[in-house]
mmCIF file of C-alpha atoms in Angstrom:
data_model
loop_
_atom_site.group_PDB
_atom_site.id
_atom_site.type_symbol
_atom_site.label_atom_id
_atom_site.label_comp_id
_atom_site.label_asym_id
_atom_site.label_seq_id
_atom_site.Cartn_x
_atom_site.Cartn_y
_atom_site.Cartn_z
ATOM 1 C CA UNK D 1 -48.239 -83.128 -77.545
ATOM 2 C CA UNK D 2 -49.148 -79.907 -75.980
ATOM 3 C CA UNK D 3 -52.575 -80.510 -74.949
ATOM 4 C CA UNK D 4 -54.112 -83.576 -73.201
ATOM 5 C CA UNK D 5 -57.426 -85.535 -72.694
ATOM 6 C CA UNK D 6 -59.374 -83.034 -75.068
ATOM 7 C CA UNK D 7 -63.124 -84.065 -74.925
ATOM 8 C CA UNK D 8 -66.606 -83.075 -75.330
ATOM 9 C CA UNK D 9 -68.303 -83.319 -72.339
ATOM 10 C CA UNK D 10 -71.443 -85.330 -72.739
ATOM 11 C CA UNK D 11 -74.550 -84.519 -71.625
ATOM 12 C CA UNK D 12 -74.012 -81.110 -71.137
ATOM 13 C CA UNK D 13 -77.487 -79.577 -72.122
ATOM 14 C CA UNK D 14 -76.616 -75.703 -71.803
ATOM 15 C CA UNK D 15 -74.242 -75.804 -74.702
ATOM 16 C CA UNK D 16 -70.949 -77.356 -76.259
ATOM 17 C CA UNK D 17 -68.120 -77.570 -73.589
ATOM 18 C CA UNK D 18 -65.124 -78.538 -74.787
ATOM 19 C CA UNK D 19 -62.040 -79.358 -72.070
ATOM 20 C CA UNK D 20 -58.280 -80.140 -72.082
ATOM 21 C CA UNK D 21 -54.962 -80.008 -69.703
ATOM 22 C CA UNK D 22 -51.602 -79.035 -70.579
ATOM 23 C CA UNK D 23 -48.843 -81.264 -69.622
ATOM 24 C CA UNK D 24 -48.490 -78.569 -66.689
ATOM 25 C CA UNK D 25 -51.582 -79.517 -65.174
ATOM 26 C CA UNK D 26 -53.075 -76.625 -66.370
ATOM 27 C CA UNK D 27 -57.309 -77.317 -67.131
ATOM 28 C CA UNK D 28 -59.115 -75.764 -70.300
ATOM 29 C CA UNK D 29 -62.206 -74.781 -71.973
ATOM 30 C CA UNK D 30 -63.977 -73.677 -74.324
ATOM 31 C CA UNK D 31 -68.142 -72.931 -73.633
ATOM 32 C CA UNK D 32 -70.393 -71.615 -76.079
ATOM 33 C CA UNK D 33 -74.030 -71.694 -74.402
ATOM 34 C CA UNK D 34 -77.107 -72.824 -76.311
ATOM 35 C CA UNK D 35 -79.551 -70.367 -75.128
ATOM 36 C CA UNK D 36 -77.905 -68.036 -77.673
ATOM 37 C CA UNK D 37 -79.177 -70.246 -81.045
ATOM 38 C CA UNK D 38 -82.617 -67.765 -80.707
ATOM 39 C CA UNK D 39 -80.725 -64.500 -79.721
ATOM 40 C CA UNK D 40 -78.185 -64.331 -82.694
ATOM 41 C CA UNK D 41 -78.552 -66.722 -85.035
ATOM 42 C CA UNK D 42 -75.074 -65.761 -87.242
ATOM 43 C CA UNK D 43 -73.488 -65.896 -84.055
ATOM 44 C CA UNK D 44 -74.533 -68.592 -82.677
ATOM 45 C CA UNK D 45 -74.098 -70.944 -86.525
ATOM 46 C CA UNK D 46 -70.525 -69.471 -86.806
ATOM 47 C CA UNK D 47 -69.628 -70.349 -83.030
ATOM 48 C CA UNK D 48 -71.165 -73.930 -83.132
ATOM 49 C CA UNK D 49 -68.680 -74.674 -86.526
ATOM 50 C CA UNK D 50 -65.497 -73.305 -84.986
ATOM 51 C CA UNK D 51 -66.454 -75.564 -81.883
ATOM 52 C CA UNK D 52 -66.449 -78.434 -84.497
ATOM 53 C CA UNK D 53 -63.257 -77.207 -86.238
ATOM 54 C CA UNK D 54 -62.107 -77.554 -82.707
ATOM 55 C CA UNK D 55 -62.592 -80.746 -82.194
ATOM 56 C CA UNK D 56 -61.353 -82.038 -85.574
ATOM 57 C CA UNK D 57 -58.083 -80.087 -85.050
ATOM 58 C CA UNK D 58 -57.881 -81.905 -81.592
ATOM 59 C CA UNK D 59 -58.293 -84.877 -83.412
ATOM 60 C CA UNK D 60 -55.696 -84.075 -85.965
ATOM 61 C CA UNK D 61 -53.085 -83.546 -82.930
ATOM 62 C CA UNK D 62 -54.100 -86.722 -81.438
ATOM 63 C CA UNK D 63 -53.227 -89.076 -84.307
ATOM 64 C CA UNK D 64 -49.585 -86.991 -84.590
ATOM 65 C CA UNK D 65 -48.878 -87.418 -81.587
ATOM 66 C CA UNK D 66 -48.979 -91.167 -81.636
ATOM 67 C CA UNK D 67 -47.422 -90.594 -84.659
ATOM 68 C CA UNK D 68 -44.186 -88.650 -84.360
ATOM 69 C CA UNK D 69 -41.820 -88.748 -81.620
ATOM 70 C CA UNK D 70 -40.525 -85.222 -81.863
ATOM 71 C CA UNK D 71 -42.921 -82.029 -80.337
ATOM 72 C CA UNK D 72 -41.573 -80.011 -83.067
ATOM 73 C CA UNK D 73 -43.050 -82.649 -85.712
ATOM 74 C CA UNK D 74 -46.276 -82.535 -83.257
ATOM 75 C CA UNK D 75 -46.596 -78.765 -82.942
ATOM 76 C CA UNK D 76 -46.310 -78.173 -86.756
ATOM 77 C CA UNK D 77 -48.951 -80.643 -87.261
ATOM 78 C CA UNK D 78 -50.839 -78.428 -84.665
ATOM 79 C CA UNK D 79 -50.415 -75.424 -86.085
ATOM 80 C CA UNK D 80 -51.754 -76.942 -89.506
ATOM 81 C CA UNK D 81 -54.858 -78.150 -87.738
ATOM 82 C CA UNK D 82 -55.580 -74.687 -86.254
ATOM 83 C CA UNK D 83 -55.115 -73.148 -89.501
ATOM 84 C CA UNK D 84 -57.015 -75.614 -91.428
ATOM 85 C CA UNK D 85 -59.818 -76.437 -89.502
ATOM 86 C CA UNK D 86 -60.000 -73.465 -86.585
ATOM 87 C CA UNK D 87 -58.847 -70.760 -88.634
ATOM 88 C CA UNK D 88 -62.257 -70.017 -91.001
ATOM 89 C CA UNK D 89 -64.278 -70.577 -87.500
ATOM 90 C CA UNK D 90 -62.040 -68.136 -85.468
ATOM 91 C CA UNK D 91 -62.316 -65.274 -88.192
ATOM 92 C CA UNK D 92 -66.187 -65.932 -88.866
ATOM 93 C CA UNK D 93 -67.005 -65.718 -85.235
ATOM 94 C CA UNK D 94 -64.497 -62.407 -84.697
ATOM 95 C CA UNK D 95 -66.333 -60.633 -88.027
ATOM 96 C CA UNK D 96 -69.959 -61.653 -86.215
ATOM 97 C CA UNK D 97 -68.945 -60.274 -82.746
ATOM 98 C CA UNK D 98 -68.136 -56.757 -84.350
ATOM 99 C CA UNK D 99 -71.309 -56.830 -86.132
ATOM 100 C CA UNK D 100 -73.264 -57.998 -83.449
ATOM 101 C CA UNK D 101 -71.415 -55.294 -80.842
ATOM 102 C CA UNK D 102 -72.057 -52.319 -83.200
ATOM 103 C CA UNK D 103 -75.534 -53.500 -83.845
ATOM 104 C CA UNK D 104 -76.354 -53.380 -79.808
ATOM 105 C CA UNK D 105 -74.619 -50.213 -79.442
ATOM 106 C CA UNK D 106 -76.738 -48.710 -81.886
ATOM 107 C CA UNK D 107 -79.978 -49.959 -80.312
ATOM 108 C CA UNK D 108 -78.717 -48.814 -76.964
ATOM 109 C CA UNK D 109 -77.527 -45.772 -78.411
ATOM 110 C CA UNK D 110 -80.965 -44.946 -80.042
ATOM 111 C CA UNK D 111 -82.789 -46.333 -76.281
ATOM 112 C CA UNK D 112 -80.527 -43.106 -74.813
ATOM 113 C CA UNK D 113 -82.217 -40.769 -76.570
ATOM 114 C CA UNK D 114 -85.147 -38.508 -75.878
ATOM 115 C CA UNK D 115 -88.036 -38.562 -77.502
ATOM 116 C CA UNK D 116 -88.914 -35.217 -79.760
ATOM 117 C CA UNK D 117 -92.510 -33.735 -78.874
ATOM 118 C CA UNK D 118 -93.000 -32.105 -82.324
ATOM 119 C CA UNK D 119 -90.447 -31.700 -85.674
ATOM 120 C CA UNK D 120 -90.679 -27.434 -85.570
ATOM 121 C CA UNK D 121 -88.142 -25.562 -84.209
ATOM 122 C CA UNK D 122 -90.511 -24.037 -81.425
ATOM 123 C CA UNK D 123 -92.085 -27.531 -80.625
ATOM 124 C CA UNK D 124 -88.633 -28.812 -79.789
ATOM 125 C CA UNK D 125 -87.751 -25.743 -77.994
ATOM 126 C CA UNK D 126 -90.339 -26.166 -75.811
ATOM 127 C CA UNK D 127 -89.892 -29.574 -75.482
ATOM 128 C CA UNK D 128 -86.068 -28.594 -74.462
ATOM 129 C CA UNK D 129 -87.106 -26.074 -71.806
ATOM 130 C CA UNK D 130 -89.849 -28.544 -70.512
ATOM 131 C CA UNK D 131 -87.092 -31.436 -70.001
ATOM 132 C CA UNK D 132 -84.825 -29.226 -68.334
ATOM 133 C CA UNK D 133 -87.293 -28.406 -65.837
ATOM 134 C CA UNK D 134 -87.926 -31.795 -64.857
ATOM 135 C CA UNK D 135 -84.464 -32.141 -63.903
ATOM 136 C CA UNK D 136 -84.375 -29.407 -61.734
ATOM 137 C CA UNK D 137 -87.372 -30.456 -59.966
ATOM 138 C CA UNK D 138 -85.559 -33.556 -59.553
ATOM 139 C CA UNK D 139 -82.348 -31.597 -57.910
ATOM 140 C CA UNK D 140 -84.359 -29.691 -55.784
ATOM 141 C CA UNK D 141 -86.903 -32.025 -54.275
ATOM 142 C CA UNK D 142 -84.878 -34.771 -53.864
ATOM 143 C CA UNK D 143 -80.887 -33.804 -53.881
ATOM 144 C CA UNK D 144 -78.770 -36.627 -53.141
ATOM 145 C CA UNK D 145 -81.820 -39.039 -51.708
ATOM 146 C CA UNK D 146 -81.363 -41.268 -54.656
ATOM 147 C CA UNK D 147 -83.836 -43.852 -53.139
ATOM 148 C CA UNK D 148 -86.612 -41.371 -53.281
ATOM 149 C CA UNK D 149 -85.509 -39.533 -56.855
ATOM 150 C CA UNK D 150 -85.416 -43.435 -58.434
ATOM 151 C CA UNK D 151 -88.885 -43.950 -57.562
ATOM 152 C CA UNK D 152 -90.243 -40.425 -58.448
ATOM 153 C CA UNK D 153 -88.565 -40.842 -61.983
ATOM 154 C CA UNK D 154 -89.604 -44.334 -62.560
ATOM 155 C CA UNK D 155 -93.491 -43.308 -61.259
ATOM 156 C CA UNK D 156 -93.517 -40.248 -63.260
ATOM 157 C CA UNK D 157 -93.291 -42.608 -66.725
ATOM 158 C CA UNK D 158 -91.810 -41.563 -69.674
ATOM 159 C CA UNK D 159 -92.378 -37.942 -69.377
ATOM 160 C CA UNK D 160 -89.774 -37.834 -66.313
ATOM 161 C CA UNK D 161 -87.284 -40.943 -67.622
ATOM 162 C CA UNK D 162 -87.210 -38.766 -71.245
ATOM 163 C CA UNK D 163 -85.795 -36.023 -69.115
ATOM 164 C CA UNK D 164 -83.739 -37.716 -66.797
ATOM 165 C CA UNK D 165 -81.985 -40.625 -68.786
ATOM 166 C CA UNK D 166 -80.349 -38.843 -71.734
ATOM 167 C CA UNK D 167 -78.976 -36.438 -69.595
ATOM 168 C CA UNK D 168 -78.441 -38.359 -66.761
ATOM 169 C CA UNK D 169 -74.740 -37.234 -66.176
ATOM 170 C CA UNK D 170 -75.861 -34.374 -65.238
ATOM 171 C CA UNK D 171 -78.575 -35.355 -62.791
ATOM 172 C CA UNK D 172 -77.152 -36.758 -59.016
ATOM 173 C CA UNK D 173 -77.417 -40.418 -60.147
ATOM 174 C CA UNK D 174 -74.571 -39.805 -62.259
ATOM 175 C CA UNK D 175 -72.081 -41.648 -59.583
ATOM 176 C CA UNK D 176 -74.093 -44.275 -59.014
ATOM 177 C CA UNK D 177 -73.701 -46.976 -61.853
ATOM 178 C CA UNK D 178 -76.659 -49.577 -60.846
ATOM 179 C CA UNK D 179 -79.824 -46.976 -60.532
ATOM 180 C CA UNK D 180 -78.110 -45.721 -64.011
ATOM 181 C CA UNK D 181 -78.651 -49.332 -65.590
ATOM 182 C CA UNK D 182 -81.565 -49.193 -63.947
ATOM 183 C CA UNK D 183 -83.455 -46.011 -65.303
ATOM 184 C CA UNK D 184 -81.640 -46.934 -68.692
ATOM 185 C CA UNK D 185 -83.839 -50.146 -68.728
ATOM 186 C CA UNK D 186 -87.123 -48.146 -67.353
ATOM 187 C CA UNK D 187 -86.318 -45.512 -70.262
ATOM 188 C CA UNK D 188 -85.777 -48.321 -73.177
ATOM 189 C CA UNK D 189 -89.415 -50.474 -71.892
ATOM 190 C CA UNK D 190 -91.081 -47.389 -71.969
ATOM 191 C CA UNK D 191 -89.970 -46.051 -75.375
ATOM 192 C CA UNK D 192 -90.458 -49.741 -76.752
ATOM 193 C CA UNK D 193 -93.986 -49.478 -75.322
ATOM 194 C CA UNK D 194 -94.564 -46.141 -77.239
ATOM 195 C CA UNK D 195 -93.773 -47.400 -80.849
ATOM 196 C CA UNK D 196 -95.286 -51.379 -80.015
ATOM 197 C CA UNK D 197 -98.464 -52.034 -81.397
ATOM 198 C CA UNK D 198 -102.022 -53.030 -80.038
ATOM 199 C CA UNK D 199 -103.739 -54.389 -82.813
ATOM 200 C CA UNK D 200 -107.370 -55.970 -82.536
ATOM 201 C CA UNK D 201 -107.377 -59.553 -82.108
ATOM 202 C CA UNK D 202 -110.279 -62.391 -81.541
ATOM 203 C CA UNK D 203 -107.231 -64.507 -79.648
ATOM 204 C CA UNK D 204 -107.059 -62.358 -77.010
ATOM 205 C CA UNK D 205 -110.331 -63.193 -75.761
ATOM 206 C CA UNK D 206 -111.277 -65.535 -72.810
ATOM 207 C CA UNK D 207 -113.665 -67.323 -70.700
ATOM 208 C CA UNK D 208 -114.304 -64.306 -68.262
ATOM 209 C CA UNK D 209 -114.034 -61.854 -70.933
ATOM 210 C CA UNK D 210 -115.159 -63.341 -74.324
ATOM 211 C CA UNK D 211 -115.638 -60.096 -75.906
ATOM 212 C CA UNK D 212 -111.744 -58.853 -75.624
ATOM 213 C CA UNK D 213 -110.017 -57.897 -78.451
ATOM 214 C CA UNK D 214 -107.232 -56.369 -77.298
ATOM 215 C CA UNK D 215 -103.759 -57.391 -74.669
ATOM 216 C CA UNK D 216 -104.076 -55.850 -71.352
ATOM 217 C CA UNK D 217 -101.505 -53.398 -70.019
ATOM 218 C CA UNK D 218 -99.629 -55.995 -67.929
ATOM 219 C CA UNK D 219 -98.902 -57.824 -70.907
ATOM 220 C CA UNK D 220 -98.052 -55.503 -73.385
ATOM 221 C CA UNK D 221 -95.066 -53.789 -70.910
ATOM 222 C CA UNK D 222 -93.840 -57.739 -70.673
ATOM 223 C CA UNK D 223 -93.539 -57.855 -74.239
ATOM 224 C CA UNK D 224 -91.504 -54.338 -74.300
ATOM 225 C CA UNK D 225 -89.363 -55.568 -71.614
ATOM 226 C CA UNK D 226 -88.847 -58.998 -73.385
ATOM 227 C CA UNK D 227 -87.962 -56.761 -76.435
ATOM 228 C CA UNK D 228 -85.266 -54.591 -74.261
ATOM 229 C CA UNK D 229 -83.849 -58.061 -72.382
ATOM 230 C CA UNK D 230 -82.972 -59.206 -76.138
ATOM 231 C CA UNK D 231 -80.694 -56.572 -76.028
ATOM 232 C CA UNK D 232 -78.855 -57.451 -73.392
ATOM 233 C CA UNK D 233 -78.585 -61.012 -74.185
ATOM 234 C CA UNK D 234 -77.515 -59.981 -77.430
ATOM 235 C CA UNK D 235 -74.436 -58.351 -75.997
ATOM 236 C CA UNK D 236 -73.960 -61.122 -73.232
ATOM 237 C CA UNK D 237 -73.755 -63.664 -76.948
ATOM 238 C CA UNK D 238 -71.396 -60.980 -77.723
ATOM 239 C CA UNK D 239 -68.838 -61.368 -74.345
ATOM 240 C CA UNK D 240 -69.175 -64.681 -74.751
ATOM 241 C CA UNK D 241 -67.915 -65.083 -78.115
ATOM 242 C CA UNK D 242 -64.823 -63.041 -77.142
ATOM 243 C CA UNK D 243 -64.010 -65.772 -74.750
ATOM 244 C CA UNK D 244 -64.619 -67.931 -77.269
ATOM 245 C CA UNK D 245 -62.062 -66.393 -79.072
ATOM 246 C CA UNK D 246 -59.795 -66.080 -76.618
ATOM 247 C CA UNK D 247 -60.041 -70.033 -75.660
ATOM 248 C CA UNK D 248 -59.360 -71.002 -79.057
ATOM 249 C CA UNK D 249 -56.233 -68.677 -79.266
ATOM 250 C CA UNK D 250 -55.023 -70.690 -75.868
ATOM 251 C CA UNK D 251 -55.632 -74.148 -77.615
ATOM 252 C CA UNK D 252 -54.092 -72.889 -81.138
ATOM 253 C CA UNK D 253 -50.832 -71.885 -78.385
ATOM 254 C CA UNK D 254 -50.678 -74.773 -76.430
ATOM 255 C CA UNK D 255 -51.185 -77.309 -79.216
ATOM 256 C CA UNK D 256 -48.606 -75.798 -81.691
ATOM 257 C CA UNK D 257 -45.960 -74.126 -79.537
ATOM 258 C CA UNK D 258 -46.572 -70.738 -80.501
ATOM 259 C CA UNK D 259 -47.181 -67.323 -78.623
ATOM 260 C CA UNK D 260 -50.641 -65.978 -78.116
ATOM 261 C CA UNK D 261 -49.392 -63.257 -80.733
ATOM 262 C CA UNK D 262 -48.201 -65.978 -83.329
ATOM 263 C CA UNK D 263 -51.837 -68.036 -82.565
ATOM 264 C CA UNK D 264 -53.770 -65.021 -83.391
ATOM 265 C CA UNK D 265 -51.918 -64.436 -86.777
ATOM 266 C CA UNK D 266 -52.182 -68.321 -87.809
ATOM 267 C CA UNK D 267 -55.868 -68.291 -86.706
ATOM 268 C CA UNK D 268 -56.111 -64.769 -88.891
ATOM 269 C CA UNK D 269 -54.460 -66.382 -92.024
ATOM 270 C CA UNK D 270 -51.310 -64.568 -91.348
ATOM 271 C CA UNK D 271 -47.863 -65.830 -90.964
ATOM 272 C CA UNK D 272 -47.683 -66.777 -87.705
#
């Protein structure tokens, strides 16, 4: 047998772990972490059944090997396992990764870009000429402090950020990756704060202020930046199904003496 001690580790509350050795010594696993189940819901169902098509494959593997006394007869009963019971998993959680990466580069893509004043042609050439201005007045009052050109962009609101972060290569935080994330995520609350809605409500009230109908300020830019952080968590579900993917092509390998090539084709419904 190619893999040993496979087990789910019990009472791990952050999500299913899965773990195994190789006869090498080598240790494995395979994590896919709960807090995901609210994020992407396809891609968190599809994940949780190949992590049980895991475990039934191990299973498989386990009763052949106390079975047969040859790998090879071992190995081909581990390749049918992955194929039979990791295979539909493996492919459902690939096809819900590429969804789930195009859909968060399209809401990233569409946080990028500026915000049109008006729809006419001389509204938006306006609008053009005004943006372009900003950035100079960030070149020349600031140069290369970035310290002090972060904080005037941030403070100046969406008027500055709609100038600065679409263009942003061409402003002097284009070298510096972090205050780029950073302005990106400044941009994307305050354009989510633009479009989110106020709308009258008696719940809002309180003790102090029984007559409030409305969410303050404070809370409305936490609900814009909860809205933005889903984002990001969205694409973190993303990265972590392609080590999910990855793990299960190492188990498929090591439990049916195949290459990582030949695992990927079996797991694809492919001659391996």
């Amino acid at each position: 047998m190619a893999i040993k001690g496979f087990n789910k580790v019990a009472g791990e509350t952050r999500g299913g772990l899965y773990q195994w050795s190789s006869p090498t010594g080598g240790s494995y696993s395979w994590y896919w972490p709960a807090q995901f189940a609210g994020v992407s819901g396809e891609l968190d169902s599809v994940a949780t059944a190949l992590g049980t098509g895991l475990s039934a494959a191990a299973a498989s593997i386990a009763a052949a090997d106390g079975q047969f006394k040859r790998v090879e007869d071992v190995a081909r009963v581990g390749a049918e396992a992955c194929s039979r019971y990791c295979g539909p998993g493996f492919r459902a959680v690939r096809q819900a990764a590429i969804s789930e990466r195009q859909t968060v580069a399209a809401a990233r893509y569409s946080l990028k870009q500026p915000i049109e004043a008006t729809a006419t042609p001389n509204g938006n050439a306006v609008d053009v000429l005004q943006r372009q201005e900003i950035r100079q007045m960030l070149r020349s009052q600031f140069g290369n402090d970035l310290g002090a050109a972060y904080k005037w962009c941030v403070e100046g609101g969406l008027t500055v950020l709609n100038a600065v972060v679409p263009m942003i290569a061409l402003t002097q935080f284009k070298d510096d990756p972090q205050l780029i994330a950073l302005l990106e995520e400044a941009f994307a609350v305050e354009k989510t704060l633009k479009v989110m809605g106020n709308e009258p409500s008696d719940d809002f009230s309180t003790a102090a202020d029984p007559l409030k109908t409305t969410m303050d300020n404070s809370s409305i830019r936490l609900l814009a930046k909860g809205k933005v952080d889903q984002i990001k968590l969205r694409s973190d579900a993303v990265d972590a199904a392609n080590k999910l993917l990855i793990a299960t092509i190492n188990f498929t390998s090591q439990s049916s003496n195949l290459s990582e090539t030949e695992s990927f084709n079996l797991l694809m419904g492919k001659s391996a």
